PDB file of C-alpha atoms in Angstrom:
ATOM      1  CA  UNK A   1      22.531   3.967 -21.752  1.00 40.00           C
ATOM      2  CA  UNK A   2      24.863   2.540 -19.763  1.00 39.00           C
ATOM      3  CA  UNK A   3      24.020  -0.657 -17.532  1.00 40.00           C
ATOM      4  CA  UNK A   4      26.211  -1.546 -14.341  1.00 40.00           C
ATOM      5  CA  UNK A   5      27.981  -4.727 -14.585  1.00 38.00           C
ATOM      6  CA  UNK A   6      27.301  -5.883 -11.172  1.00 37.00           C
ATOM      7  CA  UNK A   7      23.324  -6.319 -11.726  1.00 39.00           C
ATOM      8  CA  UNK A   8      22.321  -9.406 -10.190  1.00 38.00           C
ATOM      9  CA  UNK A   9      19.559 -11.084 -11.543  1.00 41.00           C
ATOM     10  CA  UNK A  10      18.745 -11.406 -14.819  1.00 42.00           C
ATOM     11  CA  UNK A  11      15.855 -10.969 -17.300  1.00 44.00           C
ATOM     12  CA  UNK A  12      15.157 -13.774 -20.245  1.00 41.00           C
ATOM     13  CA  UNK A  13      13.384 -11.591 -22.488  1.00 44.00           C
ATOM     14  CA  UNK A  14      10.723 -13.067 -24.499  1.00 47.00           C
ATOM     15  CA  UNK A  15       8.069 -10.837 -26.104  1.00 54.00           C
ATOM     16  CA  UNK A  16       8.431  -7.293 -24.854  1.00 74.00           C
ATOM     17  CA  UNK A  17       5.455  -5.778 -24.229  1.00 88.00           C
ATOM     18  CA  UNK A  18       6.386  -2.124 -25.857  1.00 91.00           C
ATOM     19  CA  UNK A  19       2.902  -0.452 -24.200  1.00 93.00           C
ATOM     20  CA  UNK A  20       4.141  -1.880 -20.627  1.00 94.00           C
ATOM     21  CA  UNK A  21       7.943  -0.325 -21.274  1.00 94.00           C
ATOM     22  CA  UNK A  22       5.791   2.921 -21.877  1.00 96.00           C
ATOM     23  CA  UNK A  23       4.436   2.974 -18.214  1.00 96.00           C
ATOM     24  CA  UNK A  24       7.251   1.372 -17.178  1.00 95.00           C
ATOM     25  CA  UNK A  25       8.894   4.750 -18.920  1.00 96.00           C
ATOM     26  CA  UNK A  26       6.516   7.107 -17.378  1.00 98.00           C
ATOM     27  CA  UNK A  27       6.467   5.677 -13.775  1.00 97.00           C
ATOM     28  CA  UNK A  28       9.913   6.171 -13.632  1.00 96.00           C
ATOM     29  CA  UNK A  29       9.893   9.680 -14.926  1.00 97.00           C
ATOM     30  CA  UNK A  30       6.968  10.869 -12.414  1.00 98.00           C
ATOM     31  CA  UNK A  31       9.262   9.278  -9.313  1.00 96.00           C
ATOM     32  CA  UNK A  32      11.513  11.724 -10.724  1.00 96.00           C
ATOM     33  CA  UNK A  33       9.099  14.980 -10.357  1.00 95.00           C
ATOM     34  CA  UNK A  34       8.141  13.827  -7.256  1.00 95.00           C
ATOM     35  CA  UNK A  35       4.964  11.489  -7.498  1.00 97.00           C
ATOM     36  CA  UNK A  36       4.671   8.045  -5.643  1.00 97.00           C
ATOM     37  CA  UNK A  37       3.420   5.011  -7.629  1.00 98.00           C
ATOM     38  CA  UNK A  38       0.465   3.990  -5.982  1.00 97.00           C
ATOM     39  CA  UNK A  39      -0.528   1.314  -8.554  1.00 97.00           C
ATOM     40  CA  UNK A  40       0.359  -0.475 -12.125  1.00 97.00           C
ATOM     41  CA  UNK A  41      -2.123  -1.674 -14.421  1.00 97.00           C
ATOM     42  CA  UNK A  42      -5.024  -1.278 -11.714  1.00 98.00           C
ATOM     43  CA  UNK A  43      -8.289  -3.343 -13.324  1.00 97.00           C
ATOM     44  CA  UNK A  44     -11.827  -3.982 -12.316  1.00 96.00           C
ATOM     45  CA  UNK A  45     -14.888  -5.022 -14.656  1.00 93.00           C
ATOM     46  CA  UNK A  46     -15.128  -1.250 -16.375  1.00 90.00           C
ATOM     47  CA  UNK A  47     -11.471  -0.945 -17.270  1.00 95.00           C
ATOM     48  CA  UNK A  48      -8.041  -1.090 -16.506  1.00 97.00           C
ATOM     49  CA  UNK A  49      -5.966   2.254 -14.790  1.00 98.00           C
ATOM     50  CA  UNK A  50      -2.171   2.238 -16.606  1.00 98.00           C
ATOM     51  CA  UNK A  51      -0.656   4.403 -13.386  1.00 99.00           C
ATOM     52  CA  UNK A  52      -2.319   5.881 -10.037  1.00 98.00           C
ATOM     53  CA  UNK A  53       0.047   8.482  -8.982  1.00 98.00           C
ATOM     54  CA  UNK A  54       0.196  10.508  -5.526  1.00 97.00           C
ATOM     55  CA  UNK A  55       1.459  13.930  -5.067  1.00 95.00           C
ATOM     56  CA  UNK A  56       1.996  15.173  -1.545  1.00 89.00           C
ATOM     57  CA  UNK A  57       3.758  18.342  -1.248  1.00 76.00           C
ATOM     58  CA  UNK A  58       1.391  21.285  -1.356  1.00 65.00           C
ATOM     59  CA  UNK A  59       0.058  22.692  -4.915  1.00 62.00           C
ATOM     60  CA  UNK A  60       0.051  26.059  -6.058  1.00 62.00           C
ATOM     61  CA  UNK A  61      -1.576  28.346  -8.753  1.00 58.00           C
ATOM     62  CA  UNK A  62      -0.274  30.235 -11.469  1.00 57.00           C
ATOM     63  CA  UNK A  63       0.386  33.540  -9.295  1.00 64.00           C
ATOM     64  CA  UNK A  64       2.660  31.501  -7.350  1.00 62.00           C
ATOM     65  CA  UNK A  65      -0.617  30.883  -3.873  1.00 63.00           C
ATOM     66  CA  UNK A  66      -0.849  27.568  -2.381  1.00 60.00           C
ATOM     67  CA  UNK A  67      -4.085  26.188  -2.884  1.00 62.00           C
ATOM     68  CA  UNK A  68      -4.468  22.630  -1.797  1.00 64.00           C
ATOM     69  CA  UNK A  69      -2.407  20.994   1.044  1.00 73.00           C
ATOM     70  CA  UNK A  70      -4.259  17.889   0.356  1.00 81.00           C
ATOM     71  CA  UNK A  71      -2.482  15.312  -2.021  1.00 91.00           C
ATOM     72  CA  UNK A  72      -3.274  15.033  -5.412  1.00 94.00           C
ATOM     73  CA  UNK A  73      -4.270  11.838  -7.328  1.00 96.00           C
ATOM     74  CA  UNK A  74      -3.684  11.395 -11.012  1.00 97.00           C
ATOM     75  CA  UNK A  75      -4.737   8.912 -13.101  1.00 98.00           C
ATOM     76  CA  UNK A  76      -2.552   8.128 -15.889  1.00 98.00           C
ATOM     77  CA  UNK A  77      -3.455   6.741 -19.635  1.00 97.00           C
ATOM     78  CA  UNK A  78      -0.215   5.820 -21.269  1.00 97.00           C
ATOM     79  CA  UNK A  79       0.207   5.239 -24.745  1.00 95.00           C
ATOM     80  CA  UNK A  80       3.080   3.875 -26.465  1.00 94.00           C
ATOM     81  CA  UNK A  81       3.252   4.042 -30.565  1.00 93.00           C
ATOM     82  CA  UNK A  82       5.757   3.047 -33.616  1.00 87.00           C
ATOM     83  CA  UNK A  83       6.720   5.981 -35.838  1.00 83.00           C
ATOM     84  CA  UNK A  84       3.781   6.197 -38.611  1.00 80.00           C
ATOM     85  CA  UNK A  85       1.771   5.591 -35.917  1.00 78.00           C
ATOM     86  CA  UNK A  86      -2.328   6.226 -37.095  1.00 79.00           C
ATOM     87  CA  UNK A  87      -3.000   8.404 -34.352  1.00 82.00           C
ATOM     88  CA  UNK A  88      -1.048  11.189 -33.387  1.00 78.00           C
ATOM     89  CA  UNK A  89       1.258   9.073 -31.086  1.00 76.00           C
ATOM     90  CA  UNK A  90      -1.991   7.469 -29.032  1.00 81.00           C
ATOM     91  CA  UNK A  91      -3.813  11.016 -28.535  1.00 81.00           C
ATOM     92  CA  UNK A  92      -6.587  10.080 -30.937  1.00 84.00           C
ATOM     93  CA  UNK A  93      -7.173   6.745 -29.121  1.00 86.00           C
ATOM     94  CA  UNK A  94      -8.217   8.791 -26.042  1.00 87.00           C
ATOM     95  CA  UNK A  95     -12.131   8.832 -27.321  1.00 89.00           C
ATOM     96  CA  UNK A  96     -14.801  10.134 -25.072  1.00 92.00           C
ATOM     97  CA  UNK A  97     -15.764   6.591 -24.997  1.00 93.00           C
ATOM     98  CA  UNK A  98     -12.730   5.751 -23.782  1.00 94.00           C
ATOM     99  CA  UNK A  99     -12.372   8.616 -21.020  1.00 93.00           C
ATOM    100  CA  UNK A 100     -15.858   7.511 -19.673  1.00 93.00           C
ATOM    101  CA  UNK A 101     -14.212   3.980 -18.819  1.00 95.00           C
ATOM    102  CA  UNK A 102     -11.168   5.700 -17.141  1.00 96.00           C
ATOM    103  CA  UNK A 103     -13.573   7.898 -15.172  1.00 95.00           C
ATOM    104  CA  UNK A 104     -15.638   4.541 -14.316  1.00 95.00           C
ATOM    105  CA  UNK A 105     -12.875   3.157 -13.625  1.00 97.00           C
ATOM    106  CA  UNK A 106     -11.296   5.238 -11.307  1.00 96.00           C
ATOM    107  CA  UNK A 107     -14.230   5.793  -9.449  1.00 95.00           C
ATOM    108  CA  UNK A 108     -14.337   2.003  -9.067  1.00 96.00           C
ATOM    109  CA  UNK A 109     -10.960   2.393  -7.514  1.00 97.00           C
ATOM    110  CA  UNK A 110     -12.094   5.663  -5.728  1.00 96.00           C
ATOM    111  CA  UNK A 111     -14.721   3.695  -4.046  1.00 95.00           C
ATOM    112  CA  UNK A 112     -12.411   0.837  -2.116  1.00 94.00           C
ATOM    113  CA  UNK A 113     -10.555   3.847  -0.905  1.00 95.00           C
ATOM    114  CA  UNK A 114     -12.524   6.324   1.377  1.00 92.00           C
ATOM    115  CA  UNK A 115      -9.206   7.606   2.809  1.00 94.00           C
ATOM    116  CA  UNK A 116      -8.686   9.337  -0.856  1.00 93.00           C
ATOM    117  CA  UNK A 117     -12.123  10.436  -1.199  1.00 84.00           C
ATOM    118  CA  UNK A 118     -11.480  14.283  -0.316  1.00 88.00           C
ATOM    119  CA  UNK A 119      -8.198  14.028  -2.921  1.00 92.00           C
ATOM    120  CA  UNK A 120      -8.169  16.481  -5.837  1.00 92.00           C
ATOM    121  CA  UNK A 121      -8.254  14.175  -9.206  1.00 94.00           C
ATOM    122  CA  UNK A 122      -7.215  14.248 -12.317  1.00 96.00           C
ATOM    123  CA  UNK A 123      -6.675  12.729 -15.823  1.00 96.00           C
ATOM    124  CA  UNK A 124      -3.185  12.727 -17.434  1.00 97.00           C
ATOM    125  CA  UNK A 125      -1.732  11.111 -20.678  1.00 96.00           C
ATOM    126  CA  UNK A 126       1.385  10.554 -20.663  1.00 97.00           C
ATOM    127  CA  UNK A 127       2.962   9.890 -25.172  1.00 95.00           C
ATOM    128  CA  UNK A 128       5.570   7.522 -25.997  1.00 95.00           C
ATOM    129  CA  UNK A 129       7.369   6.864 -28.908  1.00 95.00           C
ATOM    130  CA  UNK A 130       8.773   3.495 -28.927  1.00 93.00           C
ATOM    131  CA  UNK A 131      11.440   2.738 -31.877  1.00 91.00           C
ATOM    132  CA  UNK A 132      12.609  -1.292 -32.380  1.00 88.00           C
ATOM    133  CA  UNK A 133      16.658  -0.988 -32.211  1.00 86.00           C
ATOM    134  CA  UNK A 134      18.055  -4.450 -31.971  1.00 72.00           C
ATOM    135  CA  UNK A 135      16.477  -7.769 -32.245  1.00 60.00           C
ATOM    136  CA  UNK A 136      14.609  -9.769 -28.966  1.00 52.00           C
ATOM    137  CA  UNK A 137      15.907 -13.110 -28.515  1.00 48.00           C
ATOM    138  CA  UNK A 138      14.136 -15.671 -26.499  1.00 48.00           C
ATOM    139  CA  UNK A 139      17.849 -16.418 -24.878  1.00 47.00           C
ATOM    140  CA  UNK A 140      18.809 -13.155 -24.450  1.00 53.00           C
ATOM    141  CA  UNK A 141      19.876 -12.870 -20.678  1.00 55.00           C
ATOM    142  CA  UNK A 142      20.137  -9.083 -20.174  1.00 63.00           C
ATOM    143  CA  UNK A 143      18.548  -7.150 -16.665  1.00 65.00           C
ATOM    144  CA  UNK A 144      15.219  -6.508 -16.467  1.00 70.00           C
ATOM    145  CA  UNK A 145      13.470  -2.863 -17.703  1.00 68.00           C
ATOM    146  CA  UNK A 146      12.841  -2.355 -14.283  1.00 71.00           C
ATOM    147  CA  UNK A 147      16.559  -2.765 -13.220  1.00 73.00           C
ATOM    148  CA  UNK A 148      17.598  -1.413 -16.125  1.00 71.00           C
ATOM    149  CA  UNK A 149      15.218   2.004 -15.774  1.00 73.00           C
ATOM    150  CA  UNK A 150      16.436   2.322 -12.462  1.00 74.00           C
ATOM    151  CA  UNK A 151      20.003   3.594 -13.287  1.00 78.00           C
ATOM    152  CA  UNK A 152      18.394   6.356 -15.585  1.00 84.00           C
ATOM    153  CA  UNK A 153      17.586   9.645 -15.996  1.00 90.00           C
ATOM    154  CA  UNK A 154      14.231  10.094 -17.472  1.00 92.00           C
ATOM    155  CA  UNK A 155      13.732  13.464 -19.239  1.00 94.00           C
ATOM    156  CA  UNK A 156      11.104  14.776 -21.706  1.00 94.00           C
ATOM    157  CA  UNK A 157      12.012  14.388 -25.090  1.00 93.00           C
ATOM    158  CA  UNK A 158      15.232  12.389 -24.486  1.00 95.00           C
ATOM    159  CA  UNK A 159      15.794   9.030 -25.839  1.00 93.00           C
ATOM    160  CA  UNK A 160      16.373   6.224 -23.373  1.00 93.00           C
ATOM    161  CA  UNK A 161      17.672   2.657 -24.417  1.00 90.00           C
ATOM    162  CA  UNK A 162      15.682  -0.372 -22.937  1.00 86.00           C
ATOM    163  CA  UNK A 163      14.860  -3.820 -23.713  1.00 84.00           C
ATOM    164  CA  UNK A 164      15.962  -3.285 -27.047  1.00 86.00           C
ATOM    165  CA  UNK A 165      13.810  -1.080 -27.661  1.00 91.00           C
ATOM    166  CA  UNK A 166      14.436   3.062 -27.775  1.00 94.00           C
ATOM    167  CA  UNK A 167      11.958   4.986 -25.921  1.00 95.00           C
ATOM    168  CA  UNK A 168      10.923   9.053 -25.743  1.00 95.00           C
ATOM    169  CA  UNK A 169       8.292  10.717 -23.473  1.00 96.00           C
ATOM    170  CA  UNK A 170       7.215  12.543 -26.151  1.00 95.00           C
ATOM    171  CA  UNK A 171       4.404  14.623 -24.290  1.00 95.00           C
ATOM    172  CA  UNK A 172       2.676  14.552 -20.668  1.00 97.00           C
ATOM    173  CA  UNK A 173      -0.764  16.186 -20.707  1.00 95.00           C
ATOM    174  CA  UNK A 174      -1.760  16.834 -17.129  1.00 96.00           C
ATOM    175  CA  UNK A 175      -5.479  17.241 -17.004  1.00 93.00           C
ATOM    176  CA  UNK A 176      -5.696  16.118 -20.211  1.00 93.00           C
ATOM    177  CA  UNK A 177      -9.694  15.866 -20.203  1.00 87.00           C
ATOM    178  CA  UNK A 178     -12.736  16.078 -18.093  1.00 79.00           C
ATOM    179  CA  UNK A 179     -15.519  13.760 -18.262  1.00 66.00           C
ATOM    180  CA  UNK A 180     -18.956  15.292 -18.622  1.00 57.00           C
ATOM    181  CA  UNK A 181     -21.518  13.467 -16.892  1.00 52.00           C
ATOM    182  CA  UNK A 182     -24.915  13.469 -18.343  1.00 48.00           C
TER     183      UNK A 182
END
């Protein structure tokens, strides 16, 4: 990785949060294929939403036919795990109790927005392994993730430097489940 001299401010980094530098991770790499950040870390009372992504340009089906002009929503569960990690890199976390409070969730969020109402939907989960690589000082002056993301490339499977910390999107599951409403 390399960072430009010239960055302005600076970032005193105390105890990095290695689940945000996952989203922080995947928000970048969905600006990249063309999804706008619509929020970070979204909460209510049911549960918290790790990205709301927006996809405008028109979607089309495996034979190649549009189907849908209208934008597309996706809400994204990231998860961010060590090596020897107990659960497949985060994919066992993602219980069916646990998509129920994304689903509650979003339709929280869902229902403070009619404008989105008529939006397709969907769930994604978005894998990242995060690997310590150099020790976090509380002095450390270095630039933020954010200003230090922004001068990357973020590709699936590649490693990227950041916060002392090496990260991989190991795996992005669009539509990764569908909640089944009793």
């Amino acid at each position: 990785m390399s960072l430009s001299s010239s960055s302005q401010s600076t970032y005193i980094s105390q105890k990095i949060d290695k689940g945000i530098l996952g989203e922080e991770l995947v928000a970048k790499w969905l600006n990249q294929q063309g999804w706008q950040i619509l929020h970070r870390r979204w909460q209510c009372r049911w549960g918290e939403l790790d990205i709301i992504a927006m996809k405008t340009s028109p979607f089309r089906d495996s034979s190649g036919q549009n189907f849908s002009n209208l934008p597309l929503l996706a809400f994204v569960e990231v998860k961010t795990r060590s090596r020897g990690n107990w659960d497949e890199d985060g994919l066992l976390a993602v219980t069916e109790s646990k998509q129920a409070k994304l689903w509650q969730t979003a339709e929280m969020f869902l229902s403070d927005r009619p404008e989105l109402a008529d939006y397709s939907c969907r769930f994604d989960v978005a894998l990242v392994r995060c690997n310590y690589t150099q020790k976090n000082s509380l002095f450390l002056i270095t630039p933020s993730p954010e200003e230090q993301l922004s001068e990357l490339t973020v590709e699936m499977g590649n490693s990227v430097e950041l916060a002392g910390y090496q990260l991989t999107l190991q795996n992005y599951i669009s539509s990764a489940f569908i909640v089944h409403l009793d």
